[in-house]
Coordinates of C-alpha atoms and ligand atoms in Angstrom, one line a residue:
M1 CA 191.9 220.1 213.3
T2 CA 195.1 219.1 211.4
T3 CA 198.0 221.1 212.2
T4 CA 198.9 221.5 208.4
E5 CA 197.0 221.3 205.1
P6 CA 197.2 218.3 203.6
K7 CA 200.3 218.9 200.9
V8 CA 198.9 216.6 197.9
S9 CA 196.2 219.9 197.3
D10 CA 198.7 223.2 198.1
P11 CA 199.5 224.3 194.5
Y12 CA 201.9 226.9 196.4
P13 CA 204.0 224.0 198.8
T14 CA 206.9 226.4 200.5
R15 CA 209.7 225.8 203.9
V16 CA 209.4 222.2 202.9
G17 CA 211.9 221.1 200.7
D18 CA 215.4 221.5 200.2
Q19 CA 215.5 223.4 196.6
P20 CA 213.6 226.7 195.7
R21 CA 211.4 226.3 193.4
L22 CA 209.1 229.2 190.4
I23 CA 206.0 227.4 190.5
P24 CA 203.3 229.8 188.2
R25 CA 200.6 230.5 189.9
V26 CA 197.4 229.2 189.7
D27 CA 195.0 232.3 190.5
P28 CA 193.8 235.4 188.7
T29 CA 195.1 238.8 189.6
V30 CA 192.0 240.8 188.8
W31 CA 188.5 238.0 190.3
G32 CA 185.6 238.5 188.4
Q33 CA 184.2 242.2 187.1
R34 CA 182.8 243.6 189.9
P35 CA 182.4 246.8 189.9
G36 CA 184.1 250.0 191.5
P37 CA 185.8 253.7 191.3
I38 CA 188.9 251.7 189.9
E39 CA 189.1 253.1 186.3
A40 CA 189.4 249.8 183.4
A41 CA 192.5 250.7 181.8
T42 CA 194.6 251.3 185.8
L43 CA 192.6 247.8 187.1
R44 CA 194.3 246.4 183.8
S45 CA 198.2 248.0 184.4
Y46 CA 196.9 245.7 188.1
E47 CA 196.3 242.8 186.4
S48 CA 199.6 242.7 184.3
K49 CA 202.1 244.4 186.7
G50 CA 200.6 243.1 190.2
Y51 CA 200.3 246.5 191.9
L52 CA 198.7 250.2 190.8
T53 CA 199.2 253.5 192.1
V54 CA 196.0 256.1 193.7
G55 CA 197.7 260.2 194.4
G56 CA 195.8 262.3 196.4
L57 CA 194.0 259.3 197.6
L58 CA 193.7 261.8 201.2
T59 CA 193.7 265.5 201.1
P60 CA 196.5 267.3 202.7
T61 CA 194.2 268.3 206.0
E62 CA 193.9 264.5 206.2
V63 CA 197.6 263.5 206.4
R64 CA 198.1 266.1 209.4
F65 CA 195.2 264.4 210.9
Y66 CA 196.2 261.3 210.8
R67 CA 199.7 261.6 211.1
Q68 CA 198.8 263.2 214.3
E69 CA 196.2 260.1 215.0
L70 CA 200.3 258.1 213.8
E71 CA 201.8 259.9 217.0
K72 CA 199.6 259.4 219.6
L73 CA 199.8 255.7 219.0
A74 CA 203.8 255.4 218.5
T75 CA 203.8 258.0 222.3
D76 CA 200.8 256.0 223.9
P77 CA 202.3 254.2 227.5
A78 CA 200.3 251.4 227.3
L79 CA 200.4 250.9 223.6
K80 CA 204.4 250.8 224.3
A81 CA 203.9 248.1 226.0
D82 CA 201.4 246.0 224.1
E83 CA 202.7 243.0 221.8
R84 CA 200.9 244.7 219.0
T85 CA 203.8 247.0 218.9
I86 CA 207.0 246.0 217.2
V87 CA 209.8 248.4 217.8
E88 CA 213.2 248.5 215.6
K89 CA 215.7 245.9 217.0
E90 CA 218.8 247.8 217.5
S91 CA 216.4 250.8 218.8
A92 CA 213.6 251.4 220.9
Q93 CA 211.1 253.5 218.4
V94 CA 208.5 252.3 217.5
R95 CA 208.7 250.8 213.9
S96 CA 205.1 249.0 213.7
V97 CA 201.4 248.9 215.3
F98 CA 199.9 245.9 214.7
E99 CA 195.4 245.8 214.8
V100 CA 195.8 249.3 214.2
H101 CA 192.0 249.0 212.3
Q102 CA 190.5 248.0 216.1
I103 CA 192.7 250.6 218.1
S104 CA 192.2 253.7 216.3
E105 CA 188.5 254.8 215.7
P106 CA 189.2 257.1 213.0
I107 CA 191.6 254.2 211.0
R108 CA 189.1 251.6 211.3
E109 CA 186.7 254.3 209.6
L110 CA 188.7 255.6 206.9
I111 CA 189.2 251.7 205.8
T112 CA 185.7 251.1 205.9
Q113 CA 185.3 254.2 202.8
P114 CA 184.4 253.2 199.4
R115 CA 187.3 255.2 198.4
V116 CA 189.7 252.2 200.2
L117 CA 186.8 249.1 200.6
D118 CA 185.6 249.7 196.9
R119 CA 188.8 249.5 195.6
A120 CA 190.3 246.0 197.7
R121 CA 186.6 244.4 196.8
Q122 CA 186.7 245.6 192.5
I123 CA 190.1 243.5 192.3
L124 CA 188.8 240.4 195.0
G125 CA 185.3 240.3 192.9
S126 CA 184.2 239.7 196.7
D127 CA 183.8 240.3 200.0
V128 CA 186.5 241.2 202.5
Y129 CA 188.0 241.6 205.6
V130 CA 191.0 242.5 206.6
H131 CA 193.5 240.1 207.4
Q132 CA 196.0 242.6 209.2
S133 CA 196.6 246.1 209.5
R134 CA 199.5 248.1 211.1
V135 CA 200.4 251.4 210.8
N136 CA 204.7 251.7 209.5
Y137 CA 206.5 254.7 210.9
M138 CA 210.2 253.8 209.2
P139 CA 211.6 256.9 211.4
G140 CA 214.4 258.7 209.5
F141 CA 218.0 257.8 210.6
T142 CA 217.5 254.3 212.1
G143 CA 214.3 253.0 209.8
K144 CA 215.0 249.3 208.8
G145 CA 213.6 248.2 206.0
F146 CA 212.5 244.7 204.9
Y147 CA 214.1 242.4 202.6
W148 CA 212.7 240.7 199.4
H149 CA 210.0 238.7 200.3
S150 CA 205.9 237.5 199.3
D151 CA 203.7 238.6 201.7
F152 CA 201.2 235.2 200.4
E153 CA 204.3 232.7 201.1
T154 CA 204.5 233.7 205.0
W155 CA 200.3 234.3 205.0
H156 CA 200.3 230.7 203.3
A157 CA 202.8 229.2 205.4
E158 CA 202.2 230.6 208.3
D159 CA 198.5 231.9 208.2
G160 CA 196.8 229.3 206.0
M161 CA 195.7 231.7 203.5
P162 CA 194.5 229.5 200.6
A163 CA 194.7 231.3 197.4
M164 CA 195.9 234.6 195.9
R165 CA 192.9 236.3 196.7
A166 CA 194.3 239.0 199.3
V167 CA 195.3 243.1 198.2
S168 CA 197.3 245.4 200.7
M169 CA 197.3 248.9 200.9
S170 CA 199.6 251.0 201.5
I171 CA 198.6 254.6 202.3
A172 CA 201.6 257.2 202.9
L173 CA 201.7 259.8 205.5
T174 CA 204.7 261.6 204.9
D175 CA 206.3 262.2 201.1
N176 CA 208.0 258.4 199.7
Y177 CA 211.5 259.7 198.4
P178 CA 213.4 256.9 196.0
F179 CA 215.9 257.5 199.4
N180 CA 213.8 257.1 203.1
G181 CA 213.1 253.5 202.2
G182 CA 210.6 253.5 199.7
L183 CA 208.7 250.1 198.7
M184 CA 210.8 248.5 195.8
V185 CA 207.9 246.0 193.7
M186 CA 209.0 243.5 190.7
P187 CA 206.3 244.8 188.6
A188 CA 204.9 241.4 187.5
S189 CA 206.4 239.2 189.6
H190 CA 203.6 238.0 191.6
R191 CA 202.8 235.5 188.2
T192 CA 205.6 233.7 190.0
F193 CA 205.3 231.7 192.8
V194 CA 208.7 231.6 194.7
S195 CA 208.7 227.8 197.4
C196 CA 211.1 228.8 200.1
V197 CA 213.8 226.5 201.6
G198 CA 214.0 226.2 205.6
E199 CA 211.2 225.0 207.8
T200 CA 209.4 227.6 210.3
P201 CA 210.7 227.9 213.6
D202 CA 208.0 228.1 216.6
D203 CA 207.0 232.0 217.3
H204 CA 208.6 232.9 213.9
Y205 CA 207.3 235.9 214.0
R206 CA 208.5 237.3 216.7
A207 CA 211.8 237.2 214.5
S208 CA 210.1 237.9 211.3
L209 CA 207.9 241.2 212.0
K210 CA 212.1 242.7 212.5
E211 CA 214.1 240.6 210.5
Q212 CA 212.2 238.1 208.5
E213 CA 215.0 234.8 207.5
I214 CA 212.8 231.9 206.8
G215 CA 210.5 232.2 204.1
T216 CA 212.9 234.9 202.0
P217 CA 213.5 234.2 198.3
D218 CA 217.1 232.9 197.6
Q219 CA 219.0 235.2 195.5
A220 CA 219.4 232.9 192.1
S221 CA 215.3 233.1 192.3
L222 CA 215.5 236.6 193.2
T223 CA 218.3 237.5 190.3
Q224 CA 216.2 235.0 187.4
L225 CA 212.9 237.7 188.8
A226 CA 214.5 241.1 188.5
A227 CA 216.2 240.4 184.9
D228 CA 212.7 238.9 183.8
H229 CA 210.7 241.9 185.1
G230 CA 212.9 244.8 186.4
I231 CA 212.2 246.5 189.3
D232 CA 210.3 249.0 190.3
Q233 CA 210.6 252.1 193.4
F234 CA 207.2 253.3 194.4
T235 CA 208.1 257.4 195.2
G236 CA 204.5 259.4 195.7
S237 CA 203.6 262.5 198.1
A238 CA 202.0 262.0 201.2
G239 CA 198.2 261.2 200.8
S240 CA 198.5 258.8 197.8
A241 CA 198.6 255.0 198.0
L242 CA 200.0 251.9 196.6
M243 CA 198.0 249.0 196.2
F244 CA 199.4 245.6 195.1
D245 CA 198.8 241.9 194.9
C246 CA 199.4 239.3 198.2
N247 CA 202.0 237.9 195.7
I248 CA 204.1 240.6 194.3
M249 CA 208.0 240.3 195.2
H250 CA 209.1 243.6 197.2
G251 CA 210.8 245.1 200.0
S252 CA 212.6 248.1 201.0
A253 CA 215.6 249.5 201.7
N254 CA 217.0 250.8 205.3
N255 CA 216.1 254.8 205.9
I256 CA 219.2 256.3 206.7
T257 CA 218.0 260.4 205.7
P258 CA 216.2 262.4 207.8
Y259 CA 213.2 261.9 206.3
P260 CA 210.4 259.4 207.4
R261 CA 208.3 257.3 205.5
S262 CA 205.4 256.4 207.4
N263 CA 202.2 254.8 206.3
I264 CA 198.9 253.2 206.8
F265 CA 199.0 249.1 205.8
V266 CA 196.1 247.5 205.2
V267 CA 195.9 243.4 204.0
F268 CA 192.4 243.0 202.8
N269 CA 191.1 239.1 202.0
S270 CA 188.3 237.9 199.8
M271 CA 185.5 236.4 202.0
E272 CA 186.1 233.5 200.0
N273 CA 189.2 232.8 200.8
T274 CA 189.8 232.6 204.4
L275 CA 192.0 230.8 206.5
R276 CA 192.4 227.1 207.1
A277 CA 195.3 225.3 209.2
P278 CA 198.7 226.8 207.9
Y279 CA 200.4 225.3 205.1
S280 CA 204.0 225.2 206.4
A281 CA 204.0 225.7 210.2
R282 CA 203.1 224.0 213.4
K283 CA 200.1 226.6 214.7
P284 CA 199.2 229.4 213.4
R285 CA 200.3 232.9 214.4
P286 CA 199.1 235.3 217.3
P287 CA 195.4 236.9 215.7
Y288 CA 196.6 240.7 216.0
I289 CA 199.0 239.2 213.4
A290 CA 196.8 237.1 211.1
S291 CA 193.1 237.5 211.8
P292 CA 190.9 234.5 213.0
T293 CA 187.3 236.2 212.6
F294 CA 186.2 236.5 209.6
T295 CA 183.5 239.6 209.2
P296 CA 183.4 241.0 206.2
L297 CA 183.9 245.1 205.8
Q298 CA 180.4 247.7 205.6
N299 CA 181.2 250.7 203.9
P300 CA 180.1 253.6 206.7
G301 CA 176.6 254.8 207.6
L302 CA 175.5 250.8 206.7
Ligands
LIG401 O1 204.5 238.6 208.0 C1 203.8 239.5 207.4 O2 202.6 239.4 207.8 C2 204.5 241.2 207.4 N1 205.8 241.3 206.7 C3 206.0 241.8 205.9 C4 207.3 242.0 205.7 N2 205.1 242.0 204.7 C5 203.8 241.6 204.7 C6 203.1 241.9 206.4 O3 203.0 243.0 206.7
LIG402 FE1 205.8 242.8 202.8

């Protein structure tokens, strides 16, 4: 197997040149006409903005239940030593736990429910599998944000994801205020691929999951995108959810408030878009960050 995909067929070259480039997207945002729970107007808005919100995806009782689940995960001594647990750069506080759908049965079950799974299938127009799952804690006072980036740029370069046919869902388990590290997105930026400079270091994920530097867009490109599209801030009460296209430009600020911003984060990839060799890295990232097994998710009870 080649260590990287042939460049000639790659519509989204990145980390290969010495100049950043803005490349028009060649993939659709909503794939096909598959029916599902997302209303037509909301789906059209997703197509144009690259994200949608779902108010009250979880009931307050469910929010309390999953918050307890997150607390269990964060305080499990065995898990604390597990490589799937990422701690904050400057403190030993848990920042994220990866592959959470394999670790937590309640979370695995939640993401197979139609209110979650059928939304992802509708957007991607196919069966889907989990490319990545994590819980993010973004603790109060010390939670560090993520600089501007496109997830797809990383998933293409380092995981070998061929096309922009993946969607993320972030389910808020605490209230998302404008001031506690809430996600910022540049609406409609998903239609432009920002080709980044710099070469992927081996084992890049060890640094990038704490603070990404390689594969982050240059300031001129970000200035251009912000001028073209503006910046929207996702706010929503605990229980609400945000679904966003794999290529939308997004980031979050540090959380210096007393209010944590915790969420369950799942990336659904289409079964028609399974991973190949990385497009710009010598070897793929570990399975708990980019699943190498492509098992389509089924609704419960099937
Ligand atoms: O590298 C990744 O796959 C992860 N990093 C960020 C900042 N967002 C997407 C994803 O969870
Ligand atoms: Fe991201």
